[in-house]
Amino acid sequence: MSKKLNLLMFSGDYDKALAALILANTARDMDMEVTMFFAFWGLFLLRTGENGNTEEKSPYEKLFGMMTPKGPEELPLSKMNFSGLGKKMLIDMMEEDGAPRLINFLNGARKRGVNFYGCKLSMEIMGISKEELIPEVEVIEAKEYLKDALESDIQLFI
Amino acid sequence: MSKKLNLLMFSGDYDKALAALILANTARDMDMEVTMFFAFWGLFLLRTGENGNTEEKSPYEKLFGMMTPKGPEELPLSKMNFSGLGKKMLIDMMEEDGAPRLINFLNGARKRGVNFYGCKLSMEIMGISKEELIPEVEVIEAKEYLKDALESDIQLFI
Amino acid sequence: MSKKLNLLMFSGDYDKALAALILANTARDMDMEVTMFFAFWGLFLLRTGENGNTEEKSPYEKLFGMMTPKGPEELPLSKMNFSGLGKKMLIDMMEEDGAPRLINFLNGARKRGVNFYGCKLSMEIMGISKEELIPEVEVIEAKEYLKDALESDIQLFI
């Protein structure tokens, strides 16, 4: 039976998402199964820029949707973001070394068959609908995350 | 033998504590054993507002105790806190969806028999005494945390 | 066979490094094997102050090297750093209790035979060379981290 990696994606930072997706892609290349469960700020990585049905959203949810990152390239750094300047510097340094961008790592994970799950409760609270996220996302509850984590060999909270 | 979840609660953020307590409560509802080990900033979640014996505290410890959150509802968000405005918005969005508050999730975990441990060294350094924390807390050392984590099926650093 | 602890050191915060090294040292005292894999900001903990070969660095990498912490005592707190004031307060509180400093915990881990690994890709992107880090560091790729984590009993992302 193949080994399994389970990542709880909570933070929604550019750099942490980069680390997580590098692990996810590498694990898939090693024939491991990979599950990424996105909760709270982590969900922003999966946004495509689509707005979903805004009529179903409360004023707070609309405002929150506008204020927060819409997809991988809008995520901030966890440190030294300096209103985006630090992030630009990191991305330039990545380009100097020919490293792909976050969006490429995300698309790599999609092609490699990483399992993407969204946290139902987080999506309800934040007013994020399935239509706003990449189509691979399946919406599940905490119980299903725990079942998957129990069957995994490595579990990380990122 | 029942499965076991072990959470190292380090960060002391409102949102991360929410995620951790949802996992803890869900795991208990699945008949898993749950251990939460609180270190550093994580300890603030367990404060009741009691001051302990202030005569035993150094001036630094008194100041530190006053500057830091006294219980679940005073914890800041890990992101977009905006001096409490972002947190107010998140709580209002939770209310719109009828989601309980952090204090309710904490009380749920207490009723469900989650095991609460406080890190002895962190409490000594920060000058936090057992009397300032919810009565369920047992004070242990890093060695005992590691023993418990070794017997667990899932370990997360939050 | 001895039990094994695997720590992915991502964050580069003084307080989180402290927690991680306390776990690492305690685990070694319990005869566990310990691996610490340093990526991104985590690498700053291992810097000695040596500059490496600056001629091989791009202007961005030189600037980045100057702006970022050079070793354990320069790391910021993850919270309440207040431009170093909060950190000074924490260190003073640690001294009141006779607790060693971060550098001492790091040196303890080196003496106890903790395995130190640096993430190759992170080092390339940030322009950090092996010569700038403590000599125990072996440079490895994500694949080797995952292999080690698969063989471990506890894995944490810090």
Coordinates of C-alpha atoms in Angstrom, one line a residue:
Chain A
M1 CA 0.0 0.0 0.0
S2 CA 1.4 3.4 -0.9
K3 CA 2.5 5.8 1.8
K4 CA 0.4 8.9 2.5
L5 CA 1.0 12.6 3.2
N6 CA -1.7 14.7 4.8
L7 CA -1.3 18.5 5.0
L8 CA -3.7 20.8 6.9
M9 CA -3.4 24.1 5.1
F10 CA -4.4 26.8 7.5
S11 CA -2.2 29.8 7.1
G12 CA -2.6 31.3 3.6
D13 CA 0.9 32.6 3.3
Y14 CA 2.8 32.6 0.0
D15 CA 6.0 31.1 1.5
K16 CA 4.2 28.4 3.5
A17 CA 2.1 27.5 0.5
L18 CA 5.3 27.2 -1.5
A19 CA 6.8 24.8 1.0
A20 CA 3.7 22.8 1.2
L21 CA 3.3 22.4 -2.5
I22 CA 6.9 21.5 -3.0
L23 CA 6.4 18.7 -0.4
A24 CA 3.1 17.7 -2.1
N25 CA 4.6 17.5 -5.6
T26 CA 7.7 15.7 -4.3
A27 CA 5.6 13.2 -2.4
R28 CA 3.5 12.5 -5.6
D29 CA 6.7 11.9 -7.5
M30 CA 7.6 9.3 -4.9
D31 CA 4.3 7.6 -5.5
M32 CA 2.9 8.7 -2.2
E33 CA -0.8 9.7 -1.9
V34 CA -1.3 13.3 -0.9
T35 CA -4.2 15.1 0.7
M36 CA -4.3 18.8 1.2
F37 CA -7.2 20.0 3.5
F38 CA -7.7 23.8 3.3
A39 CA -9.2 25.7 6.2
F40 CA -9.6 29.4 7.1
W41 CA -6.9 31.5 5.4
G42 CA -5.6 28.5 3.6
L43 CA -8.6 28.6 1.3
F44 CA -7.4 31.7 -0.4
L45 CA -4.8 29.7 -2.3
L46 CA -7.6 27.9 -4.1
R47 CA -9.5 30.9 -5.3
T48 CA -9.6 31.5 -9.0
G49 CA -10.9 35.1 -9.0
E50 CA -14.5 34.0 -9.7
N51 CA -16.9 35.7 -7.3
G52 CA -19.6 33.0 -6.8
N53 CA -23.2 34.1 -6.3
T54 CA -22.8 37.5 -4.6
E55 CA -26.5 37.6 -4.0
E56 CA -26.2 34.9 -1.4
K57 CA -23.5 36.7 0.5
S58 CA -24.0 39.0 3.5
P59 CA -22.5 42.5 3.4
Y60 CA -19.7 41.2 5.7
E61 CA -19.0 38.3 3.5
K62 CA -18.8 40.5 0.4
L63 CA -16.4 42.9 2.1
F64 CA -14.3 40.0 3.4
G65 CA -14.2 38.5 -0.1
M66 CA -12.9 41.8 -1.5
M67 CA -10.3 42.4 1.2
T68 CA -8.7 39.0 1.0
P69 CA -6.3 37.4 -1.5
K70 CA -7.9 35.9 -4.7
G71 CA -5.6 33.1 -5.6
P72 CA -1.9 32.0 -5.1
E73 CA -0.1 35.1 -6.5
E74 CA -2.0 37.4 -4.1
L75 CA -1.0 35.7 -0.9
P76 CA 1.3 37.7 1.4
L77 CA 4.6 36.4 2.9
S78 CA 4.4 35.2 6.5
K79 CA 7.4 37.5 7.3
M80 CA 9.1 40.5 5.8
N81 CA 6.2 41.1 3.4
F82 CA 6.7 44.9 3.7
S83 CA 3.5 45.7 1.8
G84 CA 4.5 43.3 -1.0
L85 CA 8.1 44.6 -1.4
G86 CA 9.6 41.6 0.4
K87 CA 7.5 39.3 -1.6
K88 CA 8.6 40.9 -4.9
M89 CA 12.2 40.4 -3.8
L90 CA 11.6 36.8 -2.9
I91 CA 9.9 36.2 -6.3
D92 CA 12.8 37.9 -8.1
M93 CA 15.3 35.8 -6.3
M94 CA 13.3 32.7 -7.3
E95 CA 13.4 33.8 -10.9
E96 CA 17.2 34.3 -10.7
D97 CA 17.4 30.6 -9.9
G98 CA 14.8 29.5 -12.5
A99 CA 12.4 28.3 -9.8
P100 CA 8.8 28.1 -10.8
R101 CA 6.2 30.4 -9.2
L102 CA 3.6 29.4 -6.7
I103 CA 0.9 29.1 -9.3
N104 CA 3.0 26.6 -11.3
F105 CA 3.5 24.5 -8.2
L106 CA -0.2 24.6 -7.6
N107 CA -0.9 23.5 -11.2
G108 CA 1.8 20.8 -10.9
A109 CA -0.1 19.5 -7.8
R110 CA -3.4 19.5 -9.7
K111 CA -1.8 17.5 -12.6
R112 CA -0.1 15.1 -10.3
G113 CA -3.4 14.1 -8.7
V114 CA -3.1 15.7 -5.2
N115 CA -6.4 15.5 -3.4
F116 CA -7.8 18.9 -2.6
Y117 CA -10.4 19.3 0.2
G118 CA -12.0 22.5 1.4
C119 CA -13.3 22.8 5.0
K120 CA -17.1 23.1 5.0
L121 CA -17.4 25.2 8.2
S122 CA -14.6 27.6 7.1
M123 CA -16.3 28.2 3.8
E124 CA -19.7 28.8 5.4
I125 CA -18.2 31.3 7.9
M126 CA -16.2 33.2 5.3
G127 CA -19.0 33.0 2.7
I128 CA -16.7 31.3 0.1
S129 CA -18.6 29.0 -2.3
K130 CA -17.3 26.0 -4.2
E131 CA -17.7 28.0 -7.4
E132 CA -14.9 30.4 -6.3
L133 CA -12.3 27.7 -6.0
I134 CA -10.4 25.4 -8.4
P135 CA -12.7 22.7 -9.7
E136 CA -10.7 19.8 -8.0
V137 CA -11.9 20.9 -4.6
E138 CA -14.2 18.6 -2.7
V139 CA -15.9 20.1 0.4
I140 CA -15.7 18.0 3.5
E141 CA -16.1 18.3 7.3
A142 CA -13.5 18.1 10.1
K143 CA -14.5 14.5 10.7
E144 CA -13.5 13.4 7.2
Y145 CA -10.2 15.3 7.6
L146 CA -9.4 13.3 10.8
K147 CA -10.3 10.0 9.1
D148 CA -7.9 10.8 6.3
A149 CA -5.2 12.0 8.7
L150 CA -5.5 8.8 10.8
E151 CA -4.7 6.7 7.6
S152 CA -1.7 8.9 6.8
D153 CA 2.0 8.4 7.6
I154 CA 2.8 12.1 7.9
Q155 CA 0.5 14.8 9.1
L156 CA 1.5 18.5 9.2
F157 CA -0.3 21.7 10.2
I158 CA 0.9 24.5 7.9
Chain B
M1 CA -7.5 0.5 21.5
S2 CA -8.8 4.0 20.6
K3 CA -7.0 6.3 18.3
K4 CA -5.3 9.3 19.6
L5 CA -4.9 13.0 18.6
N6 CA -2.1 15.1 20.1
L7 CA -2.0 18.9 19.7
L8 CA 0.9 21.1 20.7
M9 CA -0.7 24.5 21.2
F10 CA 2.0 27.1 20.8
S11 CA 0.6 30.1 19.0
G12 CA -2.2 31.6 21.1
D13 CA -4.1 32.9 18.1
Y14 CA -7.9 33.1 18.1
D15 CA -8.3 31.5 14.7
K16 CA -5.7 28.7 15.3
A17 CA -7.3 27.9 18.7
L18 CA -10.7 27.7 16.9
A19 CA -9.3 25.2 14.4
A20 CA -7.6 23.2 17.1
L21 CA -10.7 23.0 19.3
I22 CA -12.9 22.0 16.4
L23 CA -10.5 19.2 15.7
A24 CA -10.3 18.2 19.4
N25 CA -14.1 18.2 19.8
T26 CA -14.7 16.3 16.5
A27 CA -12.0 13.7 17.5
R28 CA -13.7 13.2 20.9
D29 CA -17.1 12.7 19.1
M30 CA -15.3 10.0 17.1
D31 CA -14.2 8.3 20.3
M32 CA -10.6 9.3 19.9
E33 CA -8.5 10.3 22.9
V34 CA -7.3 13.9 22.7
T35 CA -4.4 15.6 24.3
M36 CA -3.7 19.3 24.1
F37 CA -0.3 20.5 25.4
F38 CA -0.1 24.3 25.9
A39 CA 3.2 26.0 25.7
F40 CA 4.3 29.7 25.4
W41 CA 1.5 31.9 23.9
G42 CA -0.8 28.9 23.8
L43 CA -1.3 29.1 27.5
F44 CA -3.3 32.3 27.2
L45 CA -6.3 30.3 25.9
L46 CA -6.5 28.6 29.3
R47 CA -6.4 31.7 31.5
T48 CA -9.6 32.4 33.5
G49 CA -8.8 36.0 34.5
E50 CA -7.7 35.0 38.0
N51 CA -4.4 36.7 38.9
G52 CA -2.7 34.0 41.0
N53 CA -0.4 35.0 43.8
T54 CA 1.0 38.3 42.5
E55 CA 3.4 38.5 45.4
E56 CA 5.4 35.7 43.9
K57 CA 5.7 37.4 40.6
S58 CA 8.7 39.5 39.5
P59 CA 7.9 43.0 38.1
Y60 CA 8.5 41.7 34.6
E61 CA 6.1 38.8 35.1
K62 CA 3.4 41.2 36.5
L63 CA 3.8 43.5 33.5
F64 CA 3.8 40.5 31.1
G65 CA 0.6 39.1 32.7
M66 CA -1.1 42.4 32.2
M67 CA -0.1 42.9 28.6
T68 CA -1.1 39.5 27.4
P69 CA -4.6 38.0 26.7
K70 CA -6.6 36.7 29.7
G71 CA -8.6 33.8 28.2
P72 CA -10.1 32.7 24.8
E73 CA -12.0 35.8 23.9
E74 CA -9.0 38.1 24.3
L75 CA -6.8 36.2 21.8
P76 CA -5.9 38.1 18.6
L77 CA -6.3 36.7 15.1
S78 CA -3.1 35.4 13.5
K79 CA -3.8 37.6 10.4
M80 CA -5.8 40.7 9.6
N81 CA -6.4 41.4 13.3
F82 CA -6.3 45.2 12.6
S83 CA -6.3 46.0 16.4
G84 CA -9.3 43.8 16.9
L85 CA -11.4 45.1 14.0
G86 CA -10.7 42.0 11.8
K87 CA -11.5 39.8 14.7
K88 CA -14.8 41.5 15.4
M89 CA -15.6 41.0 11.7
L90 CA -14.8 37.3 11.9
I91 CA -16.9 36.8 15.0
D92 CA -19.8 38.6 13.4
M93 CA -19.5 36.4 10.4
M94 CA -19.5 33.3 12.7
E95 CA -22.6 34.6 14.4
E96 CA -24.4 35.1 11.0
D97 CA -23.8 31.3 10.5
G98 CA -24.8 30.4 14.0
A99 CA -21.3 29.1 14.8
P100 CA -20.4 29.0 18.5
R101 CA -17.7 31.2 19.9
L102 CA -14.2 30.1 20.9
I103 CA -15.2 30.0 24.6
N104 CA -18.0 27.6 23.7
F105 CA -15.6 25.3 21.8
L106 CA -13.3 25.4 24.8
N107 CA -16.1 24.5 27.2
G108 CA -17.2 21.7 24.8
A109 CA -13.7 20.3 24.9
R110 CA -13.7 20.4 28.7
K111 CA -17.1 18.6 28.9
R112 CA -15.9 16.0 26.3
G113 CA -12.9 15.0 28.4
V114 CA -10.1 16.4 26.3
N115 CA -6.8 16.2 28.3
F116 CA -5.3 19.6 29.0
Y117 CA -1.7 19.9 29.9
G118 CA 0.4 23.0 30.6
C119 CA 4.2 23.2 29.8
K120 CA 6.0 23.6 33.2
L121 CA 9.0 25.5 31.7
S122 CA 6.8 28.0 29.8
M123 CA 4.7 28.6 32.9
E124 CA 7.9 29.3 35.0
I125 CA 9.4 31.7 32.5
M126 CA 6.1 33.6 32.0
G127 CA 5.3 33.6 35.7
I128 CA 1.9 31.9 35.1
S129 CA 0.7 29.7 37.9
K130 CA -1.7 26.8 37.8
E131 CA -4.3 28.9 39.7
E132 CA -4.6 31.3 36.8
L133 CA -5.7 28.5 34.4
I134 CA -8.8 26.4 34.0
P135 CA -8.9 23.7 36.7
E136 CA -8.5 20.8 34.3
V137 CA -4.9 21.7 33.5
E138 CA -2.2 19.3 34.6
V139 CA 1.3 20.8 34.5
I140 CA 3.9 18.5 32.8
E141 CA 7.4 18.6 31.2
A142 CA 8.5 18.3 27.6
K143 CA 9.4 14.7 28.3
E144 CA 5.9 13.8 29.2
Y145 CA 4.6 15.6 26.1
L146 CA 6.9 13.5 23.9
K147 CA 5.8 10.2 25.5
D148 CA 2.2 11.1 24.8
A149 CA 3.0 12.2 21.3
L150 CA 4.8 8.9 20.6
E151 CA 1.6 7.0 21.5
S152 CA -0.5 9.2 19.3
D153 CA -1.7 8.6 15.8
I154 CA -1.8 12.3 14.8
Q155 CA 0.5 15.0 16.1
L156 CA 0.2 18.6 15.1
F157 CA 2.1 21.8 16.1
I158 CA -0.4 24.6 16.1
Chain C
M1 CA 14.8 0.3 17.3
S2 CA 14.9 3.8 18.7
K3 CA 11.9 6.1 18.3
K4 CA 12.4 9.1 16.0
L5 CA 11.4 12.8 16.0
N6 CA 11.4 14.8 12.8
L7 CA 11.0 18.6 12.9
L8 CA 10.5 20.8 9.8
M9 CA 11.9 24.1 10.8
F10 CA 10.3 26.7 8.6
S11 CA 9.5 29.8 10.6
G12 CA 12.8 31.3 12.0
D13 CA 11.2 32.8 15.1
Y14 CA 13.1 33.0 18.4
D15 CA 10.3 31.5 20.5
K16 CA 9.4 28.7 18.0
A17 CA 13.1 27.8 17.7
L18 CA 13.3 27.6 21.5
A19 CA 10.3 25.3 21.7
A20 CA 11.7 23.1 18.9
L21 CA 15.2 22.8 20.5
I22 CA 13.8 22.0 23.9
L23 CA 11.9 19.2 22.2
A24 CA 14.9 18.1 20.3
N25 CA 17.2 18.0 23.3
T26 CA 14.6 16.3 25.5
A27 CA 14.1 13.7 22.8
R28 CA 17.8 13.0 22.6
D29 CA 17.9 12.6 26.4
M30 CA 15.2 10.0 25.9
D31 CA 17.4 8.2 23.4
M32 CA 15.2 9.1 20.5
E33 CA 16.8 10.0 17.1
V34 CA 16.2 13.6 16.1
T35 CA 16.2 15.2 12.7
M36 CA 15.8 18.9 12.1
F37 CA 15.2 20.0 8.5
F38 CA 15.7 23.7 8.0
A39 CA 13.9 25.5 5.2
F40 CA 13.2 29.2 4.3
W41 CA 13.3 31.4 7.4
G42 CA 14.3 28.4 9.5
L43 CA 17.8 28.5 8.0
F44 CA 18.6 31.8 9.8
L45 CA 18.9 29.8 13.1
L46 CA 22.0 28.0 11.7
R47 CA 23.9 31.0 10.4
T48 CA 27.2 31.7 12.1
G49 CA 27.8 35.2 10.9
E50 CA 30.2 34.1 8.2
N51 CA 29.4 35.7 4.8
G52 CA 30.2 32.9 2.4
N53 CA 31.6 33.8 -1.0
T54 CA 29.9 37.1 -1.7
E55 CA 31.2 37.2 -5.2
E56 CA 28.9 34.3 -6.1
K57 CA 25.8 36.2 -4.8
S58 CA 23.5 38.4 -6.8
P59 CA 22.8 41.9 -5.6
Y60 CA 19.4 40.7 -4.3
E61 CA 21.0 37.8 -2.4
K62 CA 23.6 40.2 -0.8
L63 CA 20.8 42.6 0.3
F64 CA 18.7 39.7 1.6
G65 CA 21.6 38.3 3.5
M66 CA 22.2 41.7 5.2
M67 CA 18.6 42.3 6.1
T68 CA 17.9 38.9 7.7
P69 CA 19.0 37.5 11.1
K70 CA 22.5 36.1 11.4
G71 CA 22.2 33.3 13.9
P72 CA 20.0 32.3 16.9
E73 CA 20.2 35.5 19.0
E74 CA 19.1 37.7 16.1
L75 CA 15.8 35.9 15.5
P76 CA 12.7 37.9 16.2
L77 CA 9.7 36.7 18.4
S78 CA 6.7 35.4 16.5
K79 CA 4.5 37.7 18.5
M80 CA 4.9 40.9 20.6
N81 CA 8.4 41.4 19.3
F82 CA 7.9 45.3 19.5
S83 CA 11.1 45.9 17.5
G84 CA 13.1 43.7 19.9
L85 CA 11.6 45.1 23.2
G86 CA 9.3 42.2 23.7
K87 CA 12.1 39.8 23.0
K88 CA 14.4 41.5 25.5
M89 CA 11.6 41.1 28.1
L90 CA 11.2 37.4 27.3
I91 CA 15.0 36.9 27.6
D92 CA 15.2 38.8 30.9
M93 CA 12.3 36.6 32.2
M94 CA 14.2 33.5 31.1
E95 CA 17.3 34.7 33.0
E96 CA 15.3 35.3 36.1
D97 CA 14.4 31.6 36.0
G98 CA 18.0 30.6 35.2
A99 CA 16.8 29.2 31.8
P100 CA 19.6 28.9 29.1
R101 CA 19.5 31.1 26.0
L102 CA 18.6 29.9 22.5
I103 CA 22.2 29.7 21.5
N104 CA 22.8 27.3 24.4
F105 CA 19.9 25.1 23.4
L106 CA 21.3 25.0 19.9
N107 CA 24.8 24.1 21.1
G108 CA 23.2 21.4 23.4
A109 CA 21.5 19.9 20.3
R110 CA 24.8 19.9 18.4
K111 CA 26.5 18.1 21.3
R112 CA 23.7 15.6 21.7
G113 CA 24.0 14.5 18.1
V114 CA 20.8 16.0 16.6
N115 CA 20.9 15.6 12.8
F116 CA 20.8 19.0 11.1
Y117 CA 19.7 19.3 7.5
G118 CA 19.4 22.3 5.2
C119 CA 16.9 22.5 2.4
K120 CA 18.9 22.7 -0.9
L121 CA 16.2 24.7 -2.9
S122 CA 15.7 27.3 -0.1
M123 CA 19.5 27.8 0.1
E124 CA 19.7 28.3 -3.6
I125 CA 16.8 30.8 -3.7
M126 CA 18.1 32.8 -0.7
G127 CA 21.7 32.6 -1.8
I128 CA 22.8 31.0 1.5
S129 CA 25.9 28.7 1.1
K130 CA 26.9 25.8 3.3
E131 CA 29.9 27.9 4.6
E132 CA 27.5 30.4 6.3
L133 CA 25.9 27.7 8.5
I134 CA 27.1 25.6 11.4
P135 CA 29.4 22.8 10.2
E136 CA 27.0 20.0 11.2
V137 CA 24.5 20.9 8.4
E138 CA 24.1 18.5 5.6
V139 CA 22.3 19.9 2.5
I140 CA 19.5 17.7 1.2
E141 CA 16.4 17.9 -1.0
A142 CA 12.7 17.6 -0.2
K143 CA 12.7 14.0 -1.2
E144 CA 15.2 13.1 1.5
Y145 CA 13.2 15.0 4.1
L146 CA 10.1 13.0 3.2
K147 CA 12.0 9.7 3.4
D148 CA 13.2 10.6 6.9
A149 CA 9.8 11.9 8.0
L150 CA 8.2 8.6 6.8
E151 CA 10.5 6.7 9.1
S152 CA 9.7 9.0 12.1
D153 CA 7.2 8.5 14.9
I154 CA 6.5 12.2 15.3
Q155 CA 6.6 14.9 12.6
L156 CA 6.0 18.6 13.3
F157 CA 6.0 21.7 11.0
I158 CA 7.3 24.5 13.1

